[in-house]
Tab-separated table of N, CA, C and O in Angstrom:
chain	number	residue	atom	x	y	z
A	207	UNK	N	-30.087	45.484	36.696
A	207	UNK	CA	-31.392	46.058	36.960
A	207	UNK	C	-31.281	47.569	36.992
A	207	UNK	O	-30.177	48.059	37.230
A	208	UNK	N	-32.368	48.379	36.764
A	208	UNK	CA	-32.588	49.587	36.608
A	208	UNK	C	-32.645	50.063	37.862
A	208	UNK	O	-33.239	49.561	38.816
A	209	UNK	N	-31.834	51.318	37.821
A	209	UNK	CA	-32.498	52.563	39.353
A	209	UNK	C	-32.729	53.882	38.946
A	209	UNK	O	-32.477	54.229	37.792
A	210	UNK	N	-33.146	54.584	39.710
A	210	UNK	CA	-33.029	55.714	39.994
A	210	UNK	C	-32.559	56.795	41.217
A	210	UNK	O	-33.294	57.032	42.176
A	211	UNK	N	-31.283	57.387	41.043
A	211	UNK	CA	-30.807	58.060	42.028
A	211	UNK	C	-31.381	59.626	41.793
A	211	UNK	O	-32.180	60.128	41.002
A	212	UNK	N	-30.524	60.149	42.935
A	212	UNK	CA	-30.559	61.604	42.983
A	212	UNK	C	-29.883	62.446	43.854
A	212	UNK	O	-29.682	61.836	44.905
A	213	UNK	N	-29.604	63.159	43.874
A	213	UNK	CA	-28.355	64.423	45.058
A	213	UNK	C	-28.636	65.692	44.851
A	213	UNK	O	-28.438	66.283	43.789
A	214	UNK	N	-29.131	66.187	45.903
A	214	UNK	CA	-29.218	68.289	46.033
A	214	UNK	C	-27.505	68.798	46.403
A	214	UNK	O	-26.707	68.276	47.181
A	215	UNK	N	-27.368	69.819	45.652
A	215	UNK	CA	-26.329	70.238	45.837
A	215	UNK	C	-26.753	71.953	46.142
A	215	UNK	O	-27.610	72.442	45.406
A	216	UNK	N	-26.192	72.735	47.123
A	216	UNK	CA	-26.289	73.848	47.321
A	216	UNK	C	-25.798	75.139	46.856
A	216	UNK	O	-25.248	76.026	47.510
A	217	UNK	N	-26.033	75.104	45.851
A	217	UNK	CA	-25.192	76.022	44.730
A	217	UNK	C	-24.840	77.388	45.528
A	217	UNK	O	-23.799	78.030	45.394
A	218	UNK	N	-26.031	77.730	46.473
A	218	UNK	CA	-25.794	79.368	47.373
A	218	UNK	C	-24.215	79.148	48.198
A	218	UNK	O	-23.194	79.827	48.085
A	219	UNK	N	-24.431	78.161	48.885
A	219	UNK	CA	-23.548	77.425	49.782
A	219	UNK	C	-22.134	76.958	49.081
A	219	UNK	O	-20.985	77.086	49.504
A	220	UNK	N	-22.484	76.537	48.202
A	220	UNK	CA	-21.632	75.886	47.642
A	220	UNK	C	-21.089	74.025	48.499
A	220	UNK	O	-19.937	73.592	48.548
A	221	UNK	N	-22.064	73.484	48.913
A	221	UNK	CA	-22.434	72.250	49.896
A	221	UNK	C	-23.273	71.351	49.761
A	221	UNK	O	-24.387	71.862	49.879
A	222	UNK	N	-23.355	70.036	49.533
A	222	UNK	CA	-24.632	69.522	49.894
A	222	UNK	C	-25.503	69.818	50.747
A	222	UNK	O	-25.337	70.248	51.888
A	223	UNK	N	-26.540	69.567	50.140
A	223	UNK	CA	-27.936	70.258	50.747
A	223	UNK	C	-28.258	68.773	51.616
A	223	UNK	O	-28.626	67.844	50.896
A	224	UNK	N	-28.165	68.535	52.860
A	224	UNK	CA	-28.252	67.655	53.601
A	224	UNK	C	-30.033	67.931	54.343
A	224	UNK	O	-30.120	69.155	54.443
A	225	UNK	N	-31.135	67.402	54.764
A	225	UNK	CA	-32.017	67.153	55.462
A	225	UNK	C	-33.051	67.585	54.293
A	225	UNK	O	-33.844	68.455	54.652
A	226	UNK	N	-33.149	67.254	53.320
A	226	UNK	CA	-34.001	67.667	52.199
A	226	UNK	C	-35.303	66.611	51.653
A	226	UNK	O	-34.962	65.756	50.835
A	227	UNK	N	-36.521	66.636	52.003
A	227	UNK	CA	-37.411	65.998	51.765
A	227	UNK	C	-37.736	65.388	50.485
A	227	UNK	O	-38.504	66.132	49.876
A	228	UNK	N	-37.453	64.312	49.820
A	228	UNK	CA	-37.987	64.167	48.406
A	228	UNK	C	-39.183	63.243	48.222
A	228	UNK	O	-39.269	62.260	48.957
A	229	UNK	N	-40.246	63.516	47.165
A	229	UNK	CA	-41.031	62.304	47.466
A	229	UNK	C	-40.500	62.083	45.462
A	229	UNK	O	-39.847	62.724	44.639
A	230	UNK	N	-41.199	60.926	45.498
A	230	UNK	CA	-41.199	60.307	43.921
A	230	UNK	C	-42.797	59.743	43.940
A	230	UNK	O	-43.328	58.961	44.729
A	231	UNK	N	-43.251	60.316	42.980
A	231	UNK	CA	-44.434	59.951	42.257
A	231	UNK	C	-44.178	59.323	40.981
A	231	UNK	O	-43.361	59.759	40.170
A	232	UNK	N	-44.950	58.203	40.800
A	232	UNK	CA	-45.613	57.775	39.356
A	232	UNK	C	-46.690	58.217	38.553
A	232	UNK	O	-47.779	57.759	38.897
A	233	UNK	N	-46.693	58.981	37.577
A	233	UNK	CA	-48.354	58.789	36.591
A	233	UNK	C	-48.323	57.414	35.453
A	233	UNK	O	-47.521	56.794	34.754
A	234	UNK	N	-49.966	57.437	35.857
A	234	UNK	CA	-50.215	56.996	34.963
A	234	UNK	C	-51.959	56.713	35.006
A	234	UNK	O	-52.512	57.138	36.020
A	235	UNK	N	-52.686	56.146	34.151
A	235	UNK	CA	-54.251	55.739	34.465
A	235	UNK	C	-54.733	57.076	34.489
A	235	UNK	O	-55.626	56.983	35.332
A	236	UNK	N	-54.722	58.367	34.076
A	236	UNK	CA	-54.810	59.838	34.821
A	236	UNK	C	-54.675	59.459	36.027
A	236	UNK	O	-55.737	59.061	36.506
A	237	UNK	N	-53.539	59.407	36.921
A	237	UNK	CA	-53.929	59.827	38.334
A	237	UNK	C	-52.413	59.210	39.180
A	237	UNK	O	-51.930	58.098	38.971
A	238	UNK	N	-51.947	60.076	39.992
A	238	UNK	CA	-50.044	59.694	39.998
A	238	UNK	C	-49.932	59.013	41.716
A	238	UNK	O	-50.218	59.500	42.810
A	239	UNK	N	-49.600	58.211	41.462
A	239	UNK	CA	-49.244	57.141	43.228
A	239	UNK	C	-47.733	57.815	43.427
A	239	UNK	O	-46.796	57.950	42.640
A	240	UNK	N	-47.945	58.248	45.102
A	240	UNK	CA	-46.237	58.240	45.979
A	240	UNK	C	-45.780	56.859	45.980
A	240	UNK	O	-46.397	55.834	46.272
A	241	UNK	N	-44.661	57.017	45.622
A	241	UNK	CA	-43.794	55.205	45.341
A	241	UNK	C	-43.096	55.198	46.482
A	241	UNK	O	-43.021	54.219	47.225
A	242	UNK	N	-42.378	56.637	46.739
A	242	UNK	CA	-40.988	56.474	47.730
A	242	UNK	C	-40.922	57.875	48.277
A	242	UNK	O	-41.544	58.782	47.723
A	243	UNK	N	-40.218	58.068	49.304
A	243	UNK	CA	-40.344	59.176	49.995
A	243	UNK	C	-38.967	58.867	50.684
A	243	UNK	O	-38.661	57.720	51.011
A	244	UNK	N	-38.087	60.043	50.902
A	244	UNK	CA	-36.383	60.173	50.997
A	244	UNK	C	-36.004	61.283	51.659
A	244	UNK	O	-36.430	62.255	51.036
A	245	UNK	N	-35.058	61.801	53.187
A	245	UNK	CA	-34.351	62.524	53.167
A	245	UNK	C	-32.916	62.334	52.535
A	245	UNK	O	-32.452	61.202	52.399
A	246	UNK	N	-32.261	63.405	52.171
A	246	UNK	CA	-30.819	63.680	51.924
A	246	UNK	C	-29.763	63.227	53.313
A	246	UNK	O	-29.758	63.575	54.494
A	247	UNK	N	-29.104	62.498	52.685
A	247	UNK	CA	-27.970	62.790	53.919
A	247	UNK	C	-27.264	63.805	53.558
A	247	UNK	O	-27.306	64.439	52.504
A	248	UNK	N	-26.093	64.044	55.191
A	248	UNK	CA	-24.770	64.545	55.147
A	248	UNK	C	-24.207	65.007	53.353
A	248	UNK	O	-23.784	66.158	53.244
A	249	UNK	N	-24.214	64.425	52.493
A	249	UNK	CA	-23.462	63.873	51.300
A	249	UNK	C	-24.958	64.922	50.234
A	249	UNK	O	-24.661	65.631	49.273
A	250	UNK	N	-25.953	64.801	50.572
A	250	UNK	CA	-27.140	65.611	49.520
A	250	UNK	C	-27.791	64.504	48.847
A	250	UNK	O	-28.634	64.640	47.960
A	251	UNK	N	-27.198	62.977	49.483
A	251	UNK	CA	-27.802	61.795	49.039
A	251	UNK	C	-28.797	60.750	49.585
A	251	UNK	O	-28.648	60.371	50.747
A	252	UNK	N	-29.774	60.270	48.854
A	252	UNK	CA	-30.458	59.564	49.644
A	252	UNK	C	-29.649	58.727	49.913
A	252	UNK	O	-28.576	58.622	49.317
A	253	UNK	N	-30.067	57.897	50.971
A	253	UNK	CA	-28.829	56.759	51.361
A	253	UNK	C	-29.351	55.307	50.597
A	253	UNK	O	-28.490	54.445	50.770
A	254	UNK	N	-30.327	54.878	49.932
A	254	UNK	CA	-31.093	53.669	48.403
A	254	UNK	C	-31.174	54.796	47.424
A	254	UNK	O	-31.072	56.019	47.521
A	255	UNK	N	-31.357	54.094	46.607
A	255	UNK	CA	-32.443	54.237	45.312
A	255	UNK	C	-33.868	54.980	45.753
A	255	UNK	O	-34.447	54.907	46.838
A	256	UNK	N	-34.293	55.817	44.395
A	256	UNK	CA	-35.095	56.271	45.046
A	256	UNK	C	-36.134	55.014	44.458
A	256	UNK	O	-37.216	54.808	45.007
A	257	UNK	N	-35.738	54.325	43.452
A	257	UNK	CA	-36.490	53.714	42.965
A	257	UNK	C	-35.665	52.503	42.390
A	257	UNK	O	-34.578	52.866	41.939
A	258	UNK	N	-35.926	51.086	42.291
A	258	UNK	CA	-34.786	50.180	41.974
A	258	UNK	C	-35.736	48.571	41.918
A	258	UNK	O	-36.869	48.396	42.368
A	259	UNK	N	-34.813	47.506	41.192
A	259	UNK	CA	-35.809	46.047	41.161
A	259	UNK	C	-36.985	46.141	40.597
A	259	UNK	O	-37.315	46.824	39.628
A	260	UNK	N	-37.801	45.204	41.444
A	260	UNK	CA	-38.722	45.451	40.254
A	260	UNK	C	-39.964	46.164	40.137
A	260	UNK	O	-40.986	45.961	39.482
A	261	UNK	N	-39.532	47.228	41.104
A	261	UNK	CA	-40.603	48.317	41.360
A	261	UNK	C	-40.384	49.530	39.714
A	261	UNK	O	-41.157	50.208	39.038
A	262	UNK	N	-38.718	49.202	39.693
A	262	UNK	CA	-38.105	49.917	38.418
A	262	UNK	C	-38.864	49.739	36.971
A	262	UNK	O	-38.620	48.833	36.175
A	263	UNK	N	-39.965	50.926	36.765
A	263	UNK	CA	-40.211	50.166	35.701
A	263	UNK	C	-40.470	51.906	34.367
A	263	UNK	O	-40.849	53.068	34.515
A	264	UNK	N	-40.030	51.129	33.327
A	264	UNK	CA	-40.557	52.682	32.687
A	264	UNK	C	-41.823	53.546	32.968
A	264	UNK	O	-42.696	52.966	33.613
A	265	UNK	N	-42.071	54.810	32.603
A	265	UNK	CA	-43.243	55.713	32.510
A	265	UNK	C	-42.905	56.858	32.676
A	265	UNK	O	-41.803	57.314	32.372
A	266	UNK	N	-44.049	57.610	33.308
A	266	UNK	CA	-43.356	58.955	33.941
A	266	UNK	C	-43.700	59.405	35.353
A	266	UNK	O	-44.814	59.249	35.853
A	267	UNK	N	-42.690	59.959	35.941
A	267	UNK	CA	-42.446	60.018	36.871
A	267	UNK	C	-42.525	61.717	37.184
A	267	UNK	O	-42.677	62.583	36.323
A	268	UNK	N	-42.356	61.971	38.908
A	268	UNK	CA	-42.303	63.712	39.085
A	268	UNK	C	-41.379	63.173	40.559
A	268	UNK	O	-41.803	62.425	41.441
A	269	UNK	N	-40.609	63.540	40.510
A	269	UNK	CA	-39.575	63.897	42.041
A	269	UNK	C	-40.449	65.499	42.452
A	269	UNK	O	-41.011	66.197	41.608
A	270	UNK	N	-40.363	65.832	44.051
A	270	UNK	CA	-40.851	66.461	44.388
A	270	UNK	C	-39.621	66.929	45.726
A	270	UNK	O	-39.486	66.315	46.785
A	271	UNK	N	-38.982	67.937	45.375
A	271	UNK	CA	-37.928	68.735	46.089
A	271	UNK	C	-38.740	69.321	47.728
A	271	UNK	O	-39.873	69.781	47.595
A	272	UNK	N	-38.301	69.293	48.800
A	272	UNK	CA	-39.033	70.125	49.604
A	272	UNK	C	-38.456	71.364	50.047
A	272	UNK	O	-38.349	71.675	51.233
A	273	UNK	N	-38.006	72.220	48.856
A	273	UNK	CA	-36.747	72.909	49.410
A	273	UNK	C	-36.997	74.120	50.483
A	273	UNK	O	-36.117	74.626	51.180
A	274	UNK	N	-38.289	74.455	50.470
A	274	UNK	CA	-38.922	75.475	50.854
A	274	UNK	C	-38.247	74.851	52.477
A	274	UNK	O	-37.317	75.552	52.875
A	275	UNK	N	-38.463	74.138	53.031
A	275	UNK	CA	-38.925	73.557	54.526
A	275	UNK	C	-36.994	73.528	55.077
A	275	UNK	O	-36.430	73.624	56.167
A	276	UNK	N	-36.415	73.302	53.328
A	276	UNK	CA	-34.532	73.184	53.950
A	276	UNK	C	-34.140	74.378	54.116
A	276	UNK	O	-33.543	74.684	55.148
A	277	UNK	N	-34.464	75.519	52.881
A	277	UNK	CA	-34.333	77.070	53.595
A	277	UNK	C	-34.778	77.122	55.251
A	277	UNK	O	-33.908	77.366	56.088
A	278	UNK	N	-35.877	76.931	55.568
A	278	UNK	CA	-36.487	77.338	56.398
A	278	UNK	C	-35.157	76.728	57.976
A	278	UNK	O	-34.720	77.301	58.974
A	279	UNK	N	-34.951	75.125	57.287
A	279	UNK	CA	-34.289	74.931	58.560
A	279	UNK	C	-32.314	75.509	58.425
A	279	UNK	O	-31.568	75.592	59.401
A	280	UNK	N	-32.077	75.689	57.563
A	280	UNK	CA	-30.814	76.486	57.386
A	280	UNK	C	-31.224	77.965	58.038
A	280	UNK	O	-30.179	78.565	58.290
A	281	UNK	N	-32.071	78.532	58.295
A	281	UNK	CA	-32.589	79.607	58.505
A	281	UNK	C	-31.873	81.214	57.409
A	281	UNK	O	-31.145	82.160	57.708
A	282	UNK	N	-32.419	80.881	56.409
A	282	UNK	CA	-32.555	81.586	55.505
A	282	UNK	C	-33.469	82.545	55.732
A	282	UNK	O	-34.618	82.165	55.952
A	283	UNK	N	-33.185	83.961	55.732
A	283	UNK	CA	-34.057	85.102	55.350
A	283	UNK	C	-34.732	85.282	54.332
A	283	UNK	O	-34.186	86.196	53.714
A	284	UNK	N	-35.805	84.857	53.684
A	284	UNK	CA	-36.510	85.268	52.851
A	284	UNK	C	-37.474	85.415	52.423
A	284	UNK	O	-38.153	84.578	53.017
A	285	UNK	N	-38.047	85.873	51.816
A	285	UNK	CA	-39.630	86.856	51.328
A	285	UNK	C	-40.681	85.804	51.730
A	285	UNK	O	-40.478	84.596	51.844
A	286	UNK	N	-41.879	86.487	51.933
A	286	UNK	CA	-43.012	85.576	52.440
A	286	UNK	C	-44.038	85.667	51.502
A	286	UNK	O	-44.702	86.692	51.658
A	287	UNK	N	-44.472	84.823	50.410
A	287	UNK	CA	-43.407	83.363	50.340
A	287	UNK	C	-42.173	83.690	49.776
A	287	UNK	O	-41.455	84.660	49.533
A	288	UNK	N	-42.237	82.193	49.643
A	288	UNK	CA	-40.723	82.220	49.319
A	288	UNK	C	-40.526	81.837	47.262
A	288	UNK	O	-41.234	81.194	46.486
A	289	UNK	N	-39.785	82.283	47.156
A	289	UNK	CA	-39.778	82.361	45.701
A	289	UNK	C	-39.920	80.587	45.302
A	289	UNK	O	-40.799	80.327	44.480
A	290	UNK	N	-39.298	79.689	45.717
A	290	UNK	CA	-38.779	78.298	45.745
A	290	UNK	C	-39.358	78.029	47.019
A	290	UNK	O	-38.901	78.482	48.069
A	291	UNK	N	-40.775	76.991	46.899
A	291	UNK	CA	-40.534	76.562	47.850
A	291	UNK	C	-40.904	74.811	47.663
A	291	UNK	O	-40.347	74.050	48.454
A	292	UNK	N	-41.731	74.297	46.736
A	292	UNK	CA	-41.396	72.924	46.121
A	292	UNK	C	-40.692	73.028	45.225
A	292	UNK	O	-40.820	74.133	44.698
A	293	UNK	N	-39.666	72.137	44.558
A	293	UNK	CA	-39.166	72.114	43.276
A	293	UNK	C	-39.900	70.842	42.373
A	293	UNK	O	-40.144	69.746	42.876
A	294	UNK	N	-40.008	70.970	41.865
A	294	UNK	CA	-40.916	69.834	40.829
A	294	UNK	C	-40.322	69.367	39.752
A	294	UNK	O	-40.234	70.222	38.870
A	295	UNK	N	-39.666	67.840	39.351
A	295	UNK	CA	-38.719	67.479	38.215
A	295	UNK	C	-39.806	66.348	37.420
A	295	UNK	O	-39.862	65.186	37.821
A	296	UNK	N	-40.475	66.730	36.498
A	296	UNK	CA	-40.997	66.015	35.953
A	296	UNK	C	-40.171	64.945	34.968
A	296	UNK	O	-39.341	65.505	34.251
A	297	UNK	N	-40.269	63.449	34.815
A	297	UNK	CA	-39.397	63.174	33.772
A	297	UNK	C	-40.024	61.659	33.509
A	297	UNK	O	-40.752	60.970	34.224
A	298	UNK	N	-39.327	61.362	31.912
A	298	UNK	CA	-39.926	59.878	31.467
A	298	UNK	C	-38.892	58.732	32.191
A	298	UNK	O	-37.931	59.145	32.841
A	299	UNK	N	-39.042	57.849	32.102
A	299	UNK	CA	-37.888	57.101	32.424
A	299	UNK	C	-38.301	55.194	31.049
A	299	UNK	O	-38.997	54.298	31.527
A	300	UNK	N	-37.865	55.081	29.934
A	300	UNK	CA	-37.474	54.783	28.952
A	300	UNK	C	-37.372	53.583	28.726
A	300	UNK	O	-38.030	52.960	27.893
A	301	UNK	N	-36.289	53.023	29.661
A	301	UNK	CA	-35.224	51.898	29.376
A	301	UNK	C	-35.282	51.694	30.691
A	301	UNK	O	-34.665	52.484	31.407
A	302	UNK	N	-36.285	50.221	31.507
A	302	UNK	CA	-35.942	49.776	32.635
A	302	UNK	C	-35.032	48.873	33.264
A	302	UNK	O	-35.196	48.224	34.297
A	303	UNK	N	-34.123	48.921	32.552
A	303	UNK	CA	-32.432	48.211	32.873
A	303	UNK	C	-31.422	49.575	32.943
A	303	UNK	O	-30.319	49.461	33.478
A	304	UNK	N	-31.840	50.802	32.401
A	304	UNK	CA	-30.728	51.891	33.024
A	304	UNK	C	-30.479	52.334	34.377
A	304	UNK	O	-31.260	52.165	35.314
A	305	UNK	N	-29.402	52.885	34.434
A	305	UNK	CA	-29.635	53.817	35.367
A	305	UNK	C	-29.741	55.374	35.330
A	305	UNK	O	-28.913	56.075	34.746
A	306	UNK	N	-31.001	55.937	36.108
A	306	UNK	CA	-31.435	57.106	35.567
A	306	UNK	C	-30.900	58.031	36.997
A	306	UNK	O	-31.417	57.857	38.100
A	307	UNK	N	-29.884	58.935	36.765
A	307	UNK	CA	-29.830	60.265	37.861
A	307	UNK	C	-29.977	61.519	37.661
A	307	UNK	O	-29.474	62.271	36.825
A	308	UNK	N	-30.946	61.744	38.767
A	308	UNK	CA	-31.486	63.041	38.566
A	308	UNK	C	-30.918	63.842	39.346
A	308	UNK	O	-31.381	63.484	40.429
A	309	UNK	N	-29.912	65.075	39.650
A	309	UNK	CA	-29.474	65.621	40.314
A	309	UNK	C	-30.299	67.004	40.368
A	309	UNK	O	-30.948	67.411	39.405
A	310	UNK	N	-30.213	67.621	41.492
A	310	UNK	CA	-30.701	69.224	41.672
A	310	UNK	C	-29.986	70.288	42.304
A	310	UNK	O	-29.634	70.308	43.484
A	311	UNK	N	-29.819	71.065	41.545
A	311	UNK	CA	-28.320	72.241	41.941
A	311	UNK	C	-29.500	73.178	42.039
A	311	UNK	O	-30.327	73.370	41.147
A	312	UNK	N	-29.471	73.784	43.337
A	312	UNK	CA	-30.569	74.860	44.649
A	312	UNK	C	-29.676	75.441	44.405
A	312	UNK	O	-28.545	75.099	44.059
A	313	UNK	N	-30.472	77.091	44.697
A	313	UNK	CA	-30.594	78.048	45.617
A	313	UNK	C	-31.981	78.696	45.693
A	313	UNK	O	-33.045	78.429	45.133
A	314	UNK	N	-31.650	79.549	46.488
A	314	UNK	CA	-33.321	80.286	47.076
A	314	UNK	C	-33.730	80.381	45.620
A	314	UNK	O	-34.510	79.554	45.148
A	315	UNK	N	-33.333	81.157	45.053
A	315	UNK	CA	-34.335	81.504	43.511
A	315	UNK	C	-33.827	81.027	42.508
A	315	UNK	O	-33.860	81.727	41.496
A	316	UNK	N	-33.227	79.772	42.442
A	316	UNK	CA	-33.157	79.604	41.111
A	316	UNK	C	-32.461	77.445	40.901
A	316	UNK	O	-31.717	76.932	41.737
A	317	UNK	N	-32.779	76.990	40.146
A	317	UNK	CA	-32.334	75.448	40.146
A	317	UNK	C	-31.799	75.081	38.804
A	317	UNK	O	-31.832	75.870	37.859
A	318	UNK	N	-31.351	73.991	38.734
A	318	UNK	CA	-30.900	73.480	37.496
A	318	UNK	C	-31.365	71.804	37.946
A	318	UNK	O	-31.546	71.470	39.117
A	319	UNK	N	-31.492	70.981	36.904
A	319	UNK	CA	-31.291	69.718	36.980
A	319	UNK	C	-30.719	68.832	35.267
A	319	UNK	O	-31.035	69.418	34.232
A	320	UNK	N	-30.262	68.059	35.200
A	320	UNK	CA	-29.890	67.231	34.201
A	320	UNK	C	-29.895	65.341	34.133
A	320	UNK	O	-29.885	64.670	35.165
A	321	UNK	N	-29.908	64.834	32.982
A	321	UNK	CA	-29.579	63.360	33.496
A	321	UNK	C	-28.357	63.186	33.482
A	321	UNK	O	-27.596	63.435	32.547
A	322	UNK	N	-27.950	62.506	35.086
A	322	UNK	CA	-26.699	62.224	35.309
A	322	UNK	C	-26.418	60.927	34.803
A	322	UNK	O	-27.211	60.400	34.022
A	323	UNK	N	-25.267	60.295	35.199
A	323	UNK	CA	-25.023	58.984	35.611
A	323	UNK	C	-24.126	58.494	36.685
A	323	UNK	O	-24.036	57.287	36.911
């Protein structure tokens, strides 16, 4: 069966980004449903799937980073606002027997993401 993972990594830090809010949305019909909603552990990992069985199904999807709120509790100095403060990963997902990982490498101003496995 198909999932979908994911892990923040703290590129400033060089650490997992531990207490990090994620939600996962679906579109579709014009109009996008919250499926799942996730902190990070210790590790920058949710501790499930953000998505898995037979909720797993192709379309497209948006992960929603809360990074603004993890600066805030690391207590980071920075500009008001803040340059980063949702991160937004829009993506299709294809093939509902894969497994799809989405990772996110933070810092205050700047991200990367790719498909893992």
């Amino acid at each position: 069966m198909g999932r979908l993972t994911t892990h923040v990594l703290d590129t400033a830090k060089g650490c997992p980004a531990a207490g990090i809010r994620i939600e996962l949305h679906r579109y579709g019909n014009g109009h996008d449903d919250l499926v799942a909603e996730a902190v990070t552990n210790a590790d920058g990992r949710t501790d499930a799937p953000m998505l898995e069985g037979a909720s797993f199904k192709p379309g497209e999807y948006q992960l929603v980073f809360h990074a603004g709120a993890y600066f805030d509790a690391c207590g980071e100095n920075l500009p008001d606002p803040k340059f980063l403060d949702q991160v937004v990963i829009r993506f299709g997902i294809s093939d509902g027997q894969a497994h799809y990982h989405v990772p996110l490498l933070l810092s205050p101003f700047g991200y990367s993401t790719y498909r893992g496995s």
